[in-house]
Coordinates of C-alpha atoms and ligand atoms in Angstrom, one line a residue:
M1 CA -52.4 -10.5 4.7
A2 CA -48.9 -10.3 3.9
L3 CA -45.4 -12.3 4.7
I4 CA -43.3 -9.3 4.9
V5 CA -39.0 -10.4 6.6
Q6 CA -37.7 -7.2 7.6
K7 CA -34.1 -7.0 8.3
Y8 CA -32.3 -4.1 10.3
G9 CA -28.8 -3.8 10.4
G10 CA -26.8 -2.5 13.6
T11 CA -26.9 1.2 13.9
S12 CA -30.6 -0.1 13.4
V13 CA -30.5 -2.2 17.3
A14 CA -27.1 -0.3 18.3
N15 CA -28.8 0.8 21.4
P16 CA -31.8 -0.4 24.4
E17 CA -33.8 2.5 23.0
R18 CA -33.6 2.0 18.9
I19 CA -34.7 -2.1 19.3
K20 CA -37.0 -0.4 21.6
N21 CA -38.0 2.0 18.4
V22 CA -37.7 -1.6 15.9
A23 CA -40.4 -3.3 18.2
K24 CA -42.6 -0.9 17.7
R25 CA -41.9 -0.2 13.7
V26 CA -43.0 -4.5 13.9
A27 CA -45.7 -4.0 15.8
K28 CA -47.2 -1.2 13.5
F29 CA -46.8 -3.7 10.8
Q30 CA -48.5 -6.4 12.5
A31 CA -51.1 -4.3 13.3
Q32 CA -51.6 -3.1 10.0
G33 CA -52.4 -7.3 9.3
N34 CA -49.2 -8.7 8.8
Q35 CA -47.3 -11.8 8.9
V36 CA -43.8 -10.0 10.1
V37 CA -40.3 -12.3 9.9
V38 CA -37.8 -9.8 11.7
V39 CA -33.8 -11.3 11.0
L40 CA -31.2 -9.2 12.9
S41 CA -27.7 -7.8 13.0
A42 CA -25.0 -7.4 15.5
M43 CA -25.0 -4.3 17.4
S44 CA -23.3 -2.0 15.1
G45 CA -19.7 -2.3 15.9
E46 CA -20.1 -5.7 17.6
T47 CA -19.1 -7.9 15.8
N48 CA -15.4 -5.9 15.1
K49 CA -15.6 -7.3 19.2
L50 CA -15.7 -10.4 19.1
I51 CA -13.0 -10.7 16.0
A52 CA -11.1 -8.1 18.1
L53 CA -11.2 -10.4 20.9
A54 CA -10.4 -13.4 19.3
K55 CA -7.1 -11.9 17.9
E56 CA -6.2 -11.6 21.3
I57 CA -5.9 -15.2 21.4
Q58 CA -5.1 -15.7 18.5
A59 CA -3.6 -13.8 15.5
N60 CA -5.0 -16.3 12.9
P61 CA -8.2 -17.5 14.8
D62 CA -9.3 -20.4 13.7
P63 CA -12.2 -20.6 11.4
R64 CA -14.7 -22.9 12.6
E65 CA -14.0 -21.2 16.6
L66 CA -14.2 -17.6 15.1
D67 CA -17.6 -18.2 13.3
M68 CA -18.6 -20.0 17.1
I69 CA -17.6 -16.1 18.7
M70 CA -18.4 -13.8 16.0
S71 CA -22.2 -15.5 16.0
T72 CA -22.8 -14.5 19.0
G73 CA -22.9 -10.5 18.7
E74 CA -26.8 -11.8 16.7
Q75 CA -27.7 -14.2 19.9
V76 CA -28.3 -10.6 22.2
T77 CA -30.4 -8.1 19.7
I78 CA -32.4 -11.1 18.9
G79 CA -33.2 -12.2 22.5
L80 CA -34.1 -8.1 23.8
L81 CA -36.1 -8.3 20.4
A82 CA -37.9 -10.3 21.4
M83 CA -38.6 -9.0 24.9
A84 CA -38.9 -5.5 23.5
L85 CA -42.0 -6.9 20.6
Q86 CA -43.4 -8.7 24.6
E87 CA -43.5 -5.8 26.7
L88 CA -45.6 -4.4 23.7
G89 CA -47.5 -7.1 23.9
V90 CA -46.8 -8.3 21.3
K91 CA -46.0 -12.1 21.1
A92 CA -42.1 -13.0 19.6
R93 CA -40.0 -15.5 19.3
S94 CA -36.3 -15.4 18.9
Y95 CA -34.2 -18.5 16.9
T96 CA -30.5 -19.0 16.3
G97 CA -30.1 -19.9 12.7
G98 CA -29.3 -23.1 13.6
Q99 CA -32.6 -23.2 15.1
V100 CA -34.2 -22.3 12.2
K101 CA -32.8 -24.1 10.6
V102 CA -30.5 -21.9 8.3
L103 CA -28.1 -24.9 6.6
T104 CA -25.2 -23.6 4.8
D105 CA -22.1 -26.0 4.0
S106 CA -18.8 -26.1 5.7
T107 CA -16.4 -23.1 5.1
F108 CA -16.4 -21.2 8.0
T109 CA -16.6 -17.6 7.9
K110 CA -18.2 -16.9 4.5
A111 CA -20.6 -20.3 3.9
R112 CA -23.2 -20.6 1.5
I113 CA -26.5 -21.4 2.4
L114 CA -28.0 -24.5 1.0
S115 CA -31.5 -24.9 2.3
I116 CA -34.0 -23.0 4.9
D117 CA -36.2 -25.0 6.7
E118 CA -39.7 -23.1 7.4
G119 CA -41.6 -25.2 9.5
N120 CA -40.6 -23.6 12.9
M121 CA -41.5 -20.1 11.3
R122 CA -44.7 -21.1 9.3
R123 CA -46.1 -22.6 12.9
D124 CA -45.2 -19.3 15.0
L125 CA -46.2 -17.0 11.8
E126 CA -49.8 -19.7 12.4
A127 CA -49.7 -18.8 15.9
G128 CA -49.3 -15.1 16.2
N129 CA -45.7 -14.7 17.2
V130 CA -43.3 -12.3 15.6
V131 CA -40.5 -14.7 14.4
V132 CA -36.9 -12.7 15.5
V133 CA -34.0 -14.9 13.5
A134 CA -30.2 -13.8 14.2
G135 CA -29.1 -13.1 10.7
F136 CA -25.6 -14.0 9.7
Q137 CA -25.6 -17.3 10.3
G138 CA -26.7 -20.7 10.3
V139 CA -25.4 -25.2 11.0
D140 CA -23.3 -27.0 8.5
A141 CA -25.2 -31.0 8.2
D142 CA -22.4 -31.7 11.1
G143 CA -24.5 -28.9 13.3
N144 CA -21.3 -26.2 13.9
I145 CA -22.4 -23.0 13.6
T146 CA -20.8 -20.8 10.3
T147 CA -21.0 -17.9 10.1
L148 CA -21.6 -15.5 5.9
G149 CA -19.2 -13.2 5.8
R150 CA -18.7 -9.7 6.6
G151 CA -22.3 -7.9 6.2
G152 CA -23.6 -11.5 6.0
S153 CA -27.2 -10.9 8.2
D154 CA -28.3 -8.9 4.2
T155 CA -28.6 -12.8 3.0
S156 CA -30.1 -13.6 5.7
G157 CA -32.9 -11.8 5.2
V158 CA -33.1 -12.7 1.3
A159 CA -32.9 -16.3 1.7
L160 CA -35.6 -16.1 4.5
A161 CA -37.9 -14.3 2.3
A162 CA -37.1 -16.5 -0.5
A163 CA -37.8 -19.3 1.8
L164 CA -40.6 -18.3 2.7
K165 CA -42.2 -16.8 -0.8
A166 CA -42.3 -13.4 1.4
D167 CA -44.5 -10.7 -0.2
E168 CA -41.4 -8.5 0.6
C169 CA -37.6 -8.4 1.8
Q170 CA -37.3 -4.8 3.2
I171 CA -34.0 -4.1 4.5
Y172 CA -33.6 -1.3 7.1
T173 CA -30.7 0.5 7.6
D174 CA -28.9 3.8 8.7
V175 CA -29.4 5.3 4.7
D176 CA -32.8 5.8 3.7
G177 CA -31.9 3.9 0.2
V178 CA -29.3 3.1 -2.3
Y179 CA -27.9 6.0 -3.6
T180 CA -25.8 7.4 -6.6
T181 CA -23.0 6.8 -4.4
D182 CA -22.2 6.7 -0.9
P183 CA -23.7 10.3 0.9
R184 CA -20.3 9.4 3.9
V185 CA -18.0 10.5 0.5
V186 CA -20.4 12.9 -1.1
P187 CA -22.8 14.3 0.4
E188 CA -24.6 15.6 -2.8
A189 CA -25.3 12.3 -3.8
K190 CA -28.6 11.3 -4.8
K191 CA -30.9 8.4 -3.7
L192 CA -32.4 6.2 -6.2
D193 CA -36.1 5.1 -6.2
T194 CA -35.0 2.2 -7.6
I195 CA -32.3 0.6 -9.6
T196 CA -32.4 -2.7 -11.8
F197 CA -30.7 -6.3 -10.1
E198 CA -27.8 -6.2 -12.8
E199 CA -26.7 -3.0 -11.7
M200 CA -27.6 -3.1 -8.0
L201 CA -25.4 -6.4 -8.1
E202 CA -22.2 -4.7 -9.8
M203 CA -22.1 -1.8 -7.5
A204 CA -22.3 -4.6 -4.4
S205 CA -20.0 -6.3 -5.8
L206 CA -17.2 -3.1 -6.5
G207 CA -17.9 -1.8 -3.0
S208 CA -21.1 -0.1 -2.3
K209 CA -21.8 -2.1 1.0
V210 CA -25.6 -1.3 1.4
L211 CA -25.8 -4.6 0.8
Q212 CA -23.8 -7.8 0.5
I213 CA -23.9 -9.2 -2.5
R214 CA -24.8 -12.8 -2.0
S215 CA -28.3 -10.9 -0.9
V216 CA -28.4 -9.1 -4.3
E217 CA -27.7 -12.4 -6.0
F218 CA -30.6 -14.1 -4.1
A219 CA -33.0 -11.9 -4.4
G220 CA -32.4 -12.2 -7.8
K221 CA -32.9 -15.8 -8.2
Y222 CA -35.7 -16.6 -6.3
K223 CA -37.1 -13.3 -7.6
V224 CA -37.5 -11.8 -4.3
K225 CA -39.2 -8.5 -4.6
L226 CA -36.6 -6.4 -2.4
R227 CA -36.6 -2.5 -1.0
V228 CA -33.7 -0.6 1.3
L229 CA -35.3 2.1 3.6
S230 CA -34.6 3.5 7.2
S231 CA -35.1 2.6 10.3
F232 CA -34.9 6.4 11.6
Q233 CA -37.3 7.7 9.1
D234 CA -41.7 7.1 9.4
E235 CA -41.9 8.0 5.6
G236 CA -40.7 7.1 2.3
E237 CA -40.7 4.1 0.4
G238 CA -36.2 4.2 -0.5
T239 CA -35.4 1.8 -3.3
L240 CA -36.8 -1.2 -4.7
I241 CA -34.2 -2.9 -7.0
T242 CA -36.3 -3.9 -10.2
V243 CA -35.7 -7.1 -12.0
E244 CA -35.9 -5.0 -15.0
E245 CA -34.9 -1.1 -16.6
D246 CA -37.8 0.9 -16.9
K247 CA -38.7 1.0 -19.9
N248 CA -40.9 4.2 -20.0
M249 CA -37.4 6.5 -18.8
E250 CA -34.7 8.2 -20.2
Q251 CA -32.0 6.0 -18.7
P252 CA -29.4 7.8 -16.6
I253 CA -26.0 6.3 -18.7
I254 CA -25.1 6.0 -15.4
S255 CA -26.3 4.7 -12.4
G256 CA -24.0 4.7 -9.8
I257 CA -20.5 5.2 -8.7
A258 CA -18.8 2.5 -6.0
F259 CA -15.4 2.1 -4.8
N260 CA -13.4 -0.2 -2.3
R261 CA -10.6 0.6 -0.2
D262 CA -9.9 -2.7 0.8
E263 CA -7.7 -3.7 -2.6
A264 CA -3.8 -4.2 -2.8
K265 CA -2.1 -4.7 -6.2
L266 CA 1.0 -7.5 -6.8
T267 CA 3.6 -7.5 -9.9
M268 CA 5.4 -9.8 -10.9
L269 CA 8.3 -8.1 -12.9
G270 CA 10.4 -10.1 -16.0
V271 CA 8.3 -13.4 -15.9
P272 CA 10.4 -15.7 -19.2
D273 CA 7.5 -15.0 -21.7
K274 CA 6.5 -18.1 -22.1
P275 CA 2.7 -20.5 -21.8
G276 CA 1.1 -21.2 -19.1
I277 CA 3.0 -18.3 -16.5
A278 CA -0.3 -16.7 -16.3
Y279 CA -1.6 -20.3 -14.4
Q280 CA 1.4 -21.1 -12.4
I281 CA 1.4 -17.7 -10.7
L282 CA -2.9 -17.8 -10.2
G283 CA -2.9 -21.0 -9.9
A284 CA -1.1 -20.4 -6.4
I285 CA -2.6 -18.0 -5.6
A286 CA -5.9 -20.2 -5.7
A287 CA -5.0 -23.1 -4.1
A288 CA -4.4 -20.5 -1.0
N289 CA -8.1 -19.7 -1.9
I290 CA -7.5 -16.1 -2.1
D291 CA -9.5 -14.7 -4.3
V292 CA -8.3 -12.5 -8.0
D293 CA -10.3 -9.7 -9.1
M294 CA -8.5 -7.4 -12.0
I295 CA -6.1 -8.8 -13.7
I296 CA -2.6 -7.4 -17.0
Q297 CA 0.1 -9.1 -18.3
N298 CA 1.8 -6.8 -20.4
V299 CA 2.7 -7.1 -23.2
G300 CA 5.8 -8.9 -23.4
H301 CA 9.3 -7.6 -25.2
D302 CA 12.9 -9.6 -24.9
G303 CA 11.0 -12.9 -24.2
T304 CA 10.0 -11.2 -20.6
T305 CA 6.9 -9.8 -19.1
D306 CA 5.3 -8.3 -15.8
F307 CA 1.9 -9.6 -15.0
S308 CA -0.6 -7.7 -12.0
F309 CA -3.2 -8.2 -9.8
T310 CA -5.7 -7.5 -7.7
V311 CA -6.6 -9.2 -4.3
N312 CA -7.7 -8.2 -0.7
R313 CA -6.4 -5.9 1.0
G314 CA -6.6 -8.8 3.6
E315 CA -4.9 -10.6 1.8
F316 CA -2.1 -9.0 1.1
A317 CA 0.4 -10.7 2.9
K318 CA 0.2 -13.8 2.2
A319 CA -0.6 -13.3 -1.7
Q320 CA 2.8 -12.0 -1.5
A321 CA 4.8 -14.7 0.2
I322 CA 3.2 -16.9 -2.5
L323 CA 4.4 -14.8 -5.2
D324 CA 7.9 -15.0 -3.5
T325 CA 8.0 -18.7 -3.8
V326 CA 6.7 -18.6 -7.3
K327 CA 9.2 -15.9 -8.7
G328 CA 11.7 -18.8 -7.7
E329 CA 10.0 -21.3 -10.0
L330 CA 9.7 -19.2 -12.9
G331 CA 12.5 -17.4 -12.2
A332 CA 11.1 -14.2 -13.0
R333 CA 13.2 -10.5 -11.8
Q334 CA 11.1 -9.5 -8.7
V335 CA 7.9 -9.1 -6.7
V336 CA 7.0 -5.8 -6.1
G337 CA 3.6 -4.7 -3.9
D338 CA 1.1 -1.8 -3.3
N339 CA -1.4 -2.2 -0.8
K340 CA -2.1 1.4 -0.7
I341 CA -4.3 1.4 -3.9
C342 CA -8.1 1.9 -4.2
K343 CA -10.8 1.0 -6.5
V344 CA -13.4 3.1 -8.2
S345 CA -16.5 2.0 -11.1
A346 CA -18.8 3.8 -12.6
V347 CA -22.0 1.7 -13.3
G348 CA -24.9 1.8 -15.2
V349 CA -27.6 -0.1 -18.2
G350 CA -27.1 3.0 -19.6
M351 CA -23.3 2.3 -21.3
R352 CA -24.7 -0.3 -22.9
S353 CA -26.2 1.8 -25.7
H354 CA -23.8 4.9 -25.0
P355 CA -19.9 5.0 -26.4
G356 CA -17.9 7.0 -24.8
V357 CA -17.9 6.2 -20.9
A358 CA -14.8 5.0 -20.4
S359 CA -13.0 8.6 -22.8
Q360 CA -14.5 11.0 -20.8
M361 CA -14.5 8.6 -17.2
F362 CA -10.2 8.8 -17.8
K363 CA -10.4 12.4 -19.4
A364 CA -12.0 13.5 -15.8
L365 CA -9.6 11.8 -13.8
A366 CA -6.6 12.9 -16.1
D367 CA -8.2 16.5 -15.3
E368 CA -7.4 16.4 -12.1
G369 CA -4.3 15.1 -12.6
I370 CA -5.4 11.1 -11.4
N371 CA -3.2 8.5 -12.3
I372 CA -4.7 5.8 -13.5
Q373 CA -3.1 2.0 -12.8
M374 CA -4.9 0.0 -13.7
I375 CA -8.5 -0.3 -15.8
S376 CA -11.3 -3.6 -16.3
T377 CA -14.5 -3.0 -18.2
S378 CA -18.2 -5.0 -18.3
E379 CA -20.7 -4.3 -20.5
I380 CA -22.0 -1.7 -18.0
K381 CA -19.3 -0.5 -15.8
I382 CA -15.7 0.8 -15.7
S383 CA -12.8 0.2 -13.3
V384 CA -9.7 1.9 -11.9
V385 CA -6.9 1.3 -10.1
L386 CA -5.7 4.4 -8.5
D387 CA -4.2 5.7 -5.3
E388 CA -6.0 5.3 -2.5
K389 CA -4.8 9.4 -1.0
Y390 CA -6.9 9.9 -5.1
L391 CA -10.1 8.5 -3.2
E392 CA -12.6 10.7 -1.9
L393 CA -11.8 13.3 -5.0
A394 CA -12.3 10.7 -7.8
V395 CA -16.0 10.0 -6.8
R396 CA -16.6 13.0 -6.5
V397 CA -15.1 13.7 -9.6
L398 CA -17.0 11.2 -11.1
H399 CA -19.8 11.7 -9.5
R400 CA -20.4 15.7 -10.9
T401 CA -18.9 14.1 -14.8
F402 CA -21.6 11.5 -15.1
G403 CA -24.4 14.6 -13.9
L404 CA -25.0 12.6 -11.3
D405 CA -25.7 16.1 -8.2
Q406 CA -28.1 16.9 -10.6
Ligands
ADP501 P1 -25.9 -2.3 8.2 O1 -25.2 -1.8 9.4 O2 -27.9 -1.2 8.2 O3 -26.0 -3.3 7.7 P2 -24.1 -0.8 6.6 O4 -23.0 -0.2 7.0 O5 -23.6 -2.8 6.3 O6 -25.3 -0.9 7.4 O7 -25.0 -0.6 5.2 C1 -25.1 1.1 4.9 C2 -24.4 2.3 4.3 O8 -23.8 1.7 3.4 C3 -24.3 3.3 5.2 O9 -24.7 4.3 6.0 C4 -23.4 3.5 3.3 O10 -22.8 4.9 4.4 C5 -23.7 2.7 2.9 N1 -23.2 3.0 1.2 C6 -21.7 3.2 0.9 N2 -22.7 3.2 -0.5 C7 -23.8 3.5 -0.6 C8 -25.0 3.8 -1.7 N3 -25.0 3.8 -2.4 N4 -25.6 3.6 -1.1 C9 -26.2 4.2 -0.3 N5 -25.2 3.7 1.2 C10 -24.1 3.1 0.3
LIG502 N1 -22.9 -8.4 12.0 C1 -22.4 -8.9 11.3 C2 -21.1 -8.2 10.7 O1 -20.8 -6.8 11.3 C3 -23.2 -9.3 10.3 C4 -24.6 -7.8 9.3 O2 -24.0 -6.7 10.4 O3 -25.0 -8.1 8.3 O4 -21.0 -8.2 9.5
MG503 MG1 -25.3 -4.0 5.9

């Protein structure tokens, strides 16, 4: 008998009909002799609605109260699925994150899971129940409800699978696996049968929202067998996230193209070129809990230099206000910002053994007249910052350039 954790995303539980379909699939797995724990998201669009509602009262919602509100979306779907299972004659019980208990730290709206108590779940499974758990939420040591960041029910699913030492964690979504790039942008994108953890981590961190990055980190750390599948198809193996690259196969150089629209760039011009400026600028940004992504410091001349970095678009205004203050302290000339940028990245472990990938990428973009604003590389990825208007074109061109259409 296997123990399987199945996570269903928002579109898969968007209405009662779809919830009934999920119930049928879960019932089928249980009837095959498996123990099943189901983790659910809120109905699609629901979390956005709850956030908008909060913002009608408080423009900058208090994070603790926002978590109180956002966590309700998942509470609806778990109750409905438990009922749908009962209607099929399957014993089922739903639990909130707090009831399980999924213990997190107290970083409201982006809490981290510290531990999971599997006692209740085990007992229910032994008694023949399907256990249905609310994704995206936990509880801190003081009993406050917390949430795990947008897309966080992926992480709930994988963390539960790790805690239960499940045989497999299946992420059911509206695509039948991980593709070479978002199929909504490039219809020619191809489904991958397997992708390595390393590549999936890069893809997720660079904007491929098919899996929340923390879920991939968790799966890698606790060796959870992780698979992405469609909740709308009965056939298909989906995409398996694997620990190692397949040594028997000729690895493609590039496995996928990721992109992120959610970026903004800030530049401080005419900064006195002396030790400590990067610390003074980024220290102030870090103190405000703003994550910085790419960083560029230009070669100085005439005793001054320019310093640029990117942040999440939602934190653009806050970061700009901080830089305006720091500018005065440093005696810099000017702060300029641009929140109409995007980041496009090519990812592949095959890059390690193939030089020339970067130049191939830059040439392809140049041929289309696309100007590159910033570049950053690691062993297995190359990212460029571009004007937002080039996003779709750049993704399509790179997808073709690296032979991913075939
Ligand atoms: P869920 O609500 O099930 O969690 P998400 O919307 O979070 O679903 O994630 C699935 C979506 O991720 C797909 O519909 C697709 O548009 C998008 N996506 C982005 N990059 C990729 C990729 N490389 N492969 C597959 N899907 C991707
Ligand atoms: N409902 C939450 C969100 O929309 C969590 C999730 O869907 O994974 O972000
Ligand atoms: Mg998701």
